[in-house]
Amino acid sequence: MKKQSVRRGLAVAVALGASVALAACSSGSAAPQGAGVSGADYSGPAVTISFWNGWTGGAAPVLVPKLVDQFNKEHKNIVVKNNPLQWGDIAAKMPLAVKAGKGPDVAVAHGDDIATYAAQGLLLKGDDIVKSLGYQASDFPDGLMDAGNYGGTQYGIPWSVTPMGLYVNNDVLKAAGLDPANIPTDKDSYMKALAALKTAGVQGEWVDGYVFTGTFEFESLLWQFGGDLFNDGVTKATFNSDAGVQALTHMTDVIKAGYSPENVAQDGNINALVSSKTAFNWNGVWQTTNTALDKVDWAATAVPQIGTEKAVWSSSTHWMFMNNKGQDKNKTAAAATFVKWMNEHSSGWAETGELPANNKVRNDPALLEKYPNLKPFLDELPYAHYETSAPGISNAMATITTAVNEAVLGKKTPKEALDDAAAKADQLLKQNKAQYGG
């Protein structure tokens, strides 16, 4: 599921960029607060609210309608209409729909999209809504509320998180004489394991240059070495720092040492894990729902700490309330009740390969009793890093994948690849600022 959502990132960048001109008159303007919203169950006149989401794959198309039906049965004065669309279609249709007063009352977006929607004037300011629902930043993983904040205003309420972890083929480890009970946790133990696997004729980690594996591994390593993707104002790329070079060099060194094949295909590493051709795969929590893994004895654990500090990549999804022309305050209030109810009933969301953002739900022991494979991902959340929040950021983020791909394919050195990508990203950030303001 998340794999599909990450792929939509590049398409969304184009779609949002193309449509921003349509919302230019709203960009930078003060969007109205979600007035009339009450933290209690909505008690106003009967309303029908529209809900847009990109949950079209995996378990979501079954789970979401069930949740919506349950909510509708429990709330006689609210009818929620579930409208699943492709993420790219949502981004393309939202500006015109909202300006015409025909957009959804509530929708879901990824953390790296919210600032773009907010800059386009498509979202209601959510500070009053968050307050009315009784939410605080401490109700969610540390730093997650920031992903839904733009210009000091809260526009998003967290729904889910999807950190990366290390997937392990226990059978491959055993065949190489390694103990599956002692999975590597740092650089020294990880590199020793890779060396032992190579001696046994196994290339232990298949490194690639694709988004949800290579790019997210690089970002995790960048943060582990103390670096960051951009400066505080998101006006300059910093992923080409010494920390970035160390991170990408680690990945290319794994290839040079023969611990990884060259030119790994997309999804080649998870397929290699399933076919017992490799032992380790850096991948997202969504792979816990991959039934192909049932063929092998596998486990998941936290990514090893290669750098000087613990860090891991994670994405997120958030609720947002739409600033439709002539938006009905009763519908916004009903949508807020829907969001609160959904967050309180989000334990089953693990079926989709994502973790509920609500701390109370996620920390309930019943979650791990039903989904024990989620434990290492839950344990990583205190040091997870989430998406950069800035209008139009997807186009600058795409340059990172280009750099990782060029380096792991040997087309450029890590420093050359990162420097070239950073120069391009800086140009795009300037264009974004001119286009979106802020």
C-alpha positions as semicolon CSV with decimal commas, in nm:
position;residue;x (nm);y (nm);z (nm)
1;M;0,000;0,000;0,000
2;K;0,265;0,251;0,097
3;K;0,468;0,147;-0,205
4;Q;0,186;0,277;-0,422
5;S;0,168;0,598;-0,220
6;V;0,539;0,662;-0,255
7;R;0,526;0,610;-0,628
8;R;0,249;0,869;-0,647
9;G;0,491;1,124;-0,498
10;L;0,663;1,201;-0,827
11;A;0,330;1,222;-1,010
12;V;0,182;1,441;-0,739
13;A;0,470;1,687;-0,774
14;V;0,377;1,738;-1,138
15;A;0,004;1,748;-1,073
16;L;0,029;1,997;-0,791
17;G;0,272;2,215;-0,981
18;A;0,040;2,227;-1,280
19;S;-0,262;2,313;-1,072
20;V;-0,113;2,573;-0,840
21;A;-0,185;2,853;-1,085
22;L;-0,553;2,770;-1,057
23;A;-0,537;2,839;-0,685
24;A;-0,296;3,131;-0,704
25;C;-0,556;3,375;-0,585
26;S;-0,581;3,173;-0,263
27;S;-0,211;3,107;-0,218
28;G;-0,071;3,283;0,084
29;S;-0,411;3,411;0,191
30;A;-0,545;3,354;0,539
31;A;-0,761;3,046;0,522
32;P;-1,055;3,058;0,762
33;Q;-1,045;2,869;1,086
34;G;-1,264;2,563;1,126
35;A;-1,530;2,764;1,306
36;G;-1,823;2,591;1,470
37;V;-1,632;2,271;1,542
38;S;-1,704;2,097;1,869
39;G;-1,491;1,830;2,031
40;A;-1,807;1,645;2,134
41;D;-2,006;1,432;1,892
42;Y;-2,164;1,647;1,625
43;S;-2,520;1,736;1,727
44;G;-2,624;1,966;1,443
45;P;-2,866;1,902;1,157
46;A;-2,827;1,595;0,940
47;V;-2,544;1,630;0,691
48;T;-2,371;1,420;0,428
49;I;-1,996;1,469;0,410
50;S;-1,758;1,370;0,133
51;F;-1,433;1,189;0,220
52;W;-1,151;1,162;-0,036
53;N;-0,860;0,924;0,013
54;G;-0,601;0,738;-0,194
55;W;-0,651;0,404;-0,024
56;T;-0,708;0,194;-0,333
57;G;-0,472;-0,101;-0,273
58;G;-0,403;-0,377;-0,023
59;A;-0,646;-0,425;0,264
60;A;-0,773;-0,064;0,266
61;P;-1,050;-0,102;0,004
62;V;-1,211;-0,359;0,233
63;L;-1,130;-0,203;0,568
64;V;-1,225;0,160;0,501
65;P;-1,582;0,093;0,384
66;K;-1,637;-0,121;0,694
67;L;-1,517;0,159;0,919
68;V;-1,729;0,417;0,737
69;D;-2,037;0,194;0,758
70;Q;-1,983;0,144;1,131
71;F;-1,943;0,518;1,184
72;N;-2,259;0,594;0,986
73;K;-2,460;0,344;1,191
74;E;-2,341;0,506;1,514
75;H;-2,409;0,863;1,398
76;K;-2,765;0,912;1,278
77;N;-2,711;1,275;1,179
78;I;-2,395;1,214;0,970
79;V;-2,353;1,020;0,649
80;V;-1,995;0,983;0,527
81;K;-1,948;0,916;0,156
82;N;-1,621;0,730;0,098
83;N;-1,452;0,833;-0,228
84;P;-1,128;0,640;-0,295
85;L;-0,915;0,785;-0,578
86;Q;-0,559;0,745;-0,696
87;W;-0,329;0,981;-0,505
88;G;-0,229;1,156;-0,828
89;D;-0,593;1,206;-0,922
90;I;-0,666;1,364;-0,585
91;A;-0,382;1,613;-0,632
92;A;-0,495;1,697;-0,984
93;K;-0,865;1,736;-0,905
94;M;-0,851;1,901;-0,564
95;P;-0,773;2,265;-0,660
96;L;-1,055;2,306;-0,910
97;A;-1,299;2,108;-0,699
98;V;-1,236;2,312;-0,384
99;K;-1,249;2,645;-0,566
100;A;-1,583;2,540;-0,716
101;G;-1,716;2,432;-0,379
102;K;-1,729;2,070;-0,490
103;G;-1,428;1,928;-0,310
104;P;-1,440;1,685;-0,017
105;D;-1,519;1,802;0,334
106;V;-1,234;1,590;0,470
107;A;-0,944;1,414;0,300
108;V;-0,620;1,231;0,371
109;A;-0,277;1,336;0,248
110;H;0,082;1,237;0,306
111;G;0,300;1,454;0,524
112;D;0,498;1,588;0,230
113;D;0,183;1,710;0,052
114;I;0,003;1,906;0,322
115;A;0,215;2,222;0,297
116;T;0,150;2,233;-0,077
117;Y;-0,225;2,209;-0,029
118;A;-0,209;2,471;0,246
119;A;-0,007;2,712;0,030
120;Q;-0,269;2,674;-0,242
121;G;-0,537;2,789;0,003
122;L;-0,719;2,457;-0,021
123;L;-0,722;2,377;0,352
124;L;-0,900;2,516;0,653
125;K;-0,672;2,621;0,933
126;G;-0,688;2,335;1,179
127;D;-0,568;2,491;1,505
128;D;-0,921;2,535;1,643
129;I;-1,022;2,190;1,523
130;V;-0,721;2,026;1,688
131;K;-0,798;2,211;2,010
132;S;-1,167;2,125;2,000
133;L;-1,088;1,756;1,957
134;G;-0,857;1,768;2,257
135;Y;-0,546;1,672;2,061
136;Q;-0,193;1,767;2,158
137;A;0,139;1,685;1,996
138;S;0,200;1,434;2,276
139;D;-0,095;1,225;2,153
140;F;0,118;1,119;1,854
141;P;0,477;1,010;1,791
142;D;0,735;1,276;1,865
143;G;0,764;1,528;1,582
144;L;0,471;1,394;1,382
145;M;0,241;1,694;1,428
146;D;0,510;1,908;1,264
147;A;0,453;1,727;0,936
148;G;0,103;1,876;0,925
149;N;0,215;2,226;1,019
150;Y;0,277;2,500;0,767
151;G;0,373;2,859;0,845
152;G;0,309;2,807;1,215
153;T;-0,046;2,685;1,154
154;Q;-0,168;2,329;1,199
155;Y;-0,339;2,197;0,888
156;G;-0,317;1,822;0,943
157;I;-0,411;1,571;1,213
158;P;-0,200;1,251;1,209
159;W;-0,353;0,922;1,100
160;S;-0,069;0,673;1,035
161;V;0,308;0,624;1,022
162;T;0,523;0,383;0,819
163;P;0,884;0,347;0,939
164;M;1,153;0,145;0,767
165;G;1,298;-0,168;0,929
166;L;1,541;-0,451;0,858
167;Y;1,389;-0,771;0,720
168;V;1,586;-1,088;0,784
169;N;1,582;-1,433;0,623
170;N;1,664;-1,660;0,917
171;D;1,726;-1,965;0,698
172;V;1,997;-1,784;0,504
173;L;2,166;-1,677;0,827
174;K;2,161;-2,032;0,963
175;A;2,304;-2,174;0,641
176;A;2,593;-1,927;0,672
177;G;2,657;-2,028;1,033
178;L;2,508;-1,710;1,181
179;D;2,270;-1,702;1,475
180;P;1,927;-1,549;1,392
181;A;1,894;-1,464;1,761
182;N;2,180;-1,214;1,723
183;I;2,078;-0,985;1,440
184;P;2,330;-0,705;1,375
185;T;2,249;-0,380;1,551
186;D;2,548;-0,159;1,458
187;K;2,798;-0,110;1,178
188;D;3,061;-0,345;1,316
189;S;2,825;-0,638;1,364
190;Y;2,645;-0,565;1,037
191;M;2,960;-0,559;0,827
192;K;3,091;-0,873;0,997
193;A;2,766;-1,048;0,914
194;L;2,789;-0,938;0,551
195;A;3,147;-1,066;0,534
196;A;3,047;-1,402;0,682
197;L;2,760;-1,429;0,435
198;K;2,993;-1,353;0,145
199;T;3,227;-1,629;0,261
200;A;2,927;-1,863;0,252
201;G;2,852;-1,752;-0,105
202;V;2,566;-1,513;-0,021
203;Q;2,543;-1,144;-0,104
204;G;2,379;-1,036;0,220
205;E;2,214;-0,704;0,127
206;W;2,098;-0,613;-0,222
207;V;2,144;-0,235;-0,249
208;D;1,938;-0,049;-0,508
209;G;1,867;0,309;-0,615
210;Y;1,489;0,307;-0,597
211;V;1,267;0,521;-0,377
212;F;1,124;0,293;-0,110
213;T;1,442;0,097;-0,053
214;G;1,758;0,277;-0,165
215;T;1,638;0,634;-0,111
216;F;1,487;0,563;0,229
217;E;1,795;0,367;0,337
218;F;2,011;0,665;0,235
219;E;1,792;0,908;0,427
220;S;1,802;0,686;0,735
221;L;2,181;0,673;0,713
222;L;2,207;1,048;0,651
223;W;2,026;1,115;0,977
224;Q;2,232;0,847;1,152
225;F;2,548;1,035;1,058
226;G;2,400;1,358;1,198
227;G;2,294;1,519;0,871
228;D;1,965;1,646;0,736
229;L;1,796;1,679;0,398
230;F;1,750;2,058;0,396
231;N;1,821;2,361;0,610
232;D;1,566;2,483;0,865
233;G;1,389;2,713;0,621
234;V;1,390;2,450;0,346
235;T;1,560;2,698;0,114
236;K;1,878;2,497;0,059
237;A;1,959;2,128;0,019
238;T;2,200;1,990;0,279
239;F;2,188;1,620;0,192
240;N;2,527;1,659;0,019
241;S;2,698;1,732;0,351
242;D;2,977;1,514;0,489
243;A;2,704;1,311;0,659
244;G;2,532;1,255;0,325
245;V;2,856;1,150;0,159
246;Q;2,925;0,907;0,444
247;A;2,576;0,763;0,413
248;L;2,589;0,707;0,039
249;T;2,949;0,586;0,053
250;H;2,842;0,317;0,298
251;M;2,589;0,194;0,045
252;T;2,832;0,195;-0,247
253;D;3,100;0,029;-0,032
254;V;2,861;-0,261;0,031
255;I;2,839;-0,306;-0,346
256;K;3,215;-0,263;-0,404
257;A;3,292;-0,524;-0,138
258;G;3,075;-0,775;-0,321
259;Y;2,823;-0,792;-0,038
260;S;2,558;-0,677;-0,287
261;P;2,510;-0,743;-0,657
262;E;2,545;-0,452;-0,898
263;N;2,245;-0,303;-1,076
264;V;1,974;-0,451;-0,854
265;A;1,630;-0,431;-1,015
266;Q;1,334;-0,258;-0,856
267;D;1,191;-0,488;-0,588
268;G;1,486;-0,716;-0,655
269;N;1,599;-0,706;-0,293
270;I;1,270;-0,813;-0,134
271;N;1,230;-1,080;-0,402
272;A;1,582;-1,201;-0,325
273;L;1,492;-1,224;0,043
274;V;1,183;-1,429;-0,039
275;S;1,383;-1,661;-0,267
276;S;1,657;-1,700;-0,001
277;K;1,923;-1,535;-0,216
278;T;1,998;-1,271;0,046
279;A;1,973;-1,227;0,422
280;F;1,890;-0,860;0,482
281;N;1,654;-0,607;0,327
282;W;1,599;-0,246;0,437
283;N;1,228;-0,193;0,371
284;G;0,911;-0,040;0,509
285;V;0,664;-0,173;0,762
286;W;0,423;-0,233;0,474
287;Q;0,620;-0,549;0,388
288;T;0,481;-0,714;0,702
289;T;0,166;-0,771;0,496
290;N;0,359;-0,928;0,207
291;T;0,224;-1,284;0,190
292;A;0,522;-1,392;-0,023
293;L;0,728;-1,382;0,297
294;D;0,521;-1,674;0,426
295;K;0,744;-1,897;0,213
296;V;1,046;-1,839;0,439
297;D;1,140;-1,812;0,805
298;W;1,168;-1,436;0,839
299;A;1,184;-1,171;1,106
300;A;1,190;-0,792;1,120
301;T;1,404;-0,578;1,344
302;A;1,520;-0,218;1,374
303;V;1,758;-0,096;1,107
304;P;2,119;-0,122;1,228
305;Q;2,286;0,192;1,356
306;I;2,557;0,247;1,098
307;G;2,626;0,608;1,196
308;T;2,674;0,792;1,521
309;E;2,310;0,805;1,630
310;K;1,987;0,612;1,597
311;A;1,761;0,729;1,317
312;V;1,519;0,580;1,068
313;W;1,304;0,710;0,784
314;S;0,926;0,713;0,817
315;S;0,639;0,859;0,621
316;S;0,300;0,960;0,752
317;T;-0,058;1,033;0,652
318;H;-0,279;1,307;0,793
319;W;-0,639;1,420;0,797
320;M;-0,713;1,762;0,651
321;F;-1,028;1,975;0,631
322;M;-1,102;2,138;0,298
323;N;-1,159;2,509;0,240
324;N;-1,433;2,469;-0,020
325;K;-1,600;2,779;-0,160
326;G;-1,900;2,827;0,066
327;Q;-1,788;2,545;0,298
328;D;-2,069;2,440;0,533
329;K;-1,957;2,478;0,895
330;N;-2,185;2,194;0,999
331;K;-2,013;1,963;0,752
332;T;-1,672;2,063;0,886
333;A;-1,791;1,997;1,240
334;A;-1,929;1,656;1,136
335;A;-1,601;1,580;0,957
336;A;-1,411;1,656;1,277
337;T;-1,629;1,407;1,465
338;F;-1,554;1,153;1,192
339;V;-1,178;1,208;1,220
340;K;-1,180;1,167;1,597
341;W;-1,386;0,850;1,570
342;M;-1,160;0,704;1,301
343;N;-0,847;0,770;1,504
344;E;-1,004;0,603;1,805
345;H;-1,092;0,297;1,593
346;S;-0,765;0,271;1,402
347;S;-0,617;-0,045;1,555
348;G;-0,718;-0,251;1,252
349;W;-0,520;-0,021;1,025
350;A;-0,221;-0,247;1,083
351;E;-0,385;-0,480;0,830
352;T;-0,275;-0,232;0,563
353;G;0,091;-0,240;0,669
354;E;0,081;0,096;0,846
355;L;0,091;0,190;1,214
356;P;-0,187;0,394;1,378
357;A;-0,058;0,738;1,472
358;N;-0,279;0,765;1,780
359;N;-0,052;0,678;2,075
360;K;-0,335;0,538;2,286
361;V;-0,440;0,296;2,012
362;R;-0,088;0,208;1,902
363;N;0,037;0,144;2,256
364;D;-0,252;-0,085;2,346
365;P;-0,100;-0,431;2,415
366;A;-0,378;-0,583;2,205
367;L;-0,214;-0,441;1,891
368;L;0,103;-0,647;1,932
369;E;-0,093;-0,949;2,044
370;K;-0,263;-0,947;1,705
371;Y;0,030;-0,812;1,500
372;P;0,353;-0,925;1,672
373;N;0,568;-0,844;1,367
374;L;0,507;-0,474;1,427
375;K;0,711;-0,456;1,748
376;P;1,046;-0,346;1,600
377;F;0,873;-0,075;1,399
378;L;0,692;0,053;1,707
379;D;1,022;0,056;1,895
380;E;1,180;0,275;1,627
381;L;0,927;0,557;1,648
382;P;1,109;0,756;1,920
383;Y;1,389;0,824;1,672
384;A;1,195;0,824;1,344
385;H;1,229;1,116;1,102
386;Y;0,928;1,225;0,897
387;E;0,877;1,401;0,565
388;T;1,003;1,751;0,503
389;S;0,712;1,994;0,515
390;A;0,734;2,263;0,245
391;P;0,521;2,357;-0,057
392;G;0,619;2,168;-0,370
393;I;0,886;1,967;-0,189
394;S;0,829;1,651;-0,395
395;N;1,026;1,783;-0,691
396;A;1,332;1,857;-0,476
397;M;1,302;1,519;-0,305
398;A;1,312;1,346;-0,643
399;T;1,669;1,470;-0,695
400;I;1,779;1,258;-0,398
401;T;1,661;0,939;-0,565
402;T;1,849;1,041;-0,880
403;A;2,168;1,085;-0,676
404;V;2,132;0,751;-0,498
405;N;2,064;0,575;-0,827
406;E;2,365;0,732;-1,000
407;A;2,595;0,642;-0,713
408;V;2,489;0,280;-0,665
409;L;2,512;0,223;-1,040
410;G;2,867;0,362;-1,038
411;K;2,785;0,647;-1,276
412;K;2,913;0,906;-1,027
413;T;3,094;0,907;-0,696
414;P;2,867;0,962;-0,394
415;K;2,996;1,319;-0,355
416;E;2,952;1,402;-0,724
417;A;2,603;1,258;-0,731
418;L;2,493;1,440;-0,416
419;D;2,651;1,771;-0,515
420;D;2,483;1,764;-0,855
421;A;2,149;1,671;-0,700
422;A;2,178;1,942;-0,434
423;A;2,246;2,207;-0,698
424;K;1,935;2,098;-0,886
425;A;1,731;2,082;-0,565
426;D;1,836;2,438;-0,474
427;Q;1,704;2,561;-0,809
428;L;1,377;2,380;-0,754
429;L;1,341;2,520;-0,402
430;K;1,381;2,872;-0,543
431;Q;1,116;2,797;-0,805
432;N;0,885;2,658;-0,538
433;K;0,922;2,972;-0,329
434;A;0,842;3,190;-0,628
435;Q;0,546;2,971;-0,721
436;Y;0,394;2,910;-0,379
437;G;0,524;3,202;-0,177
438;G;0,600;3,164;0,192
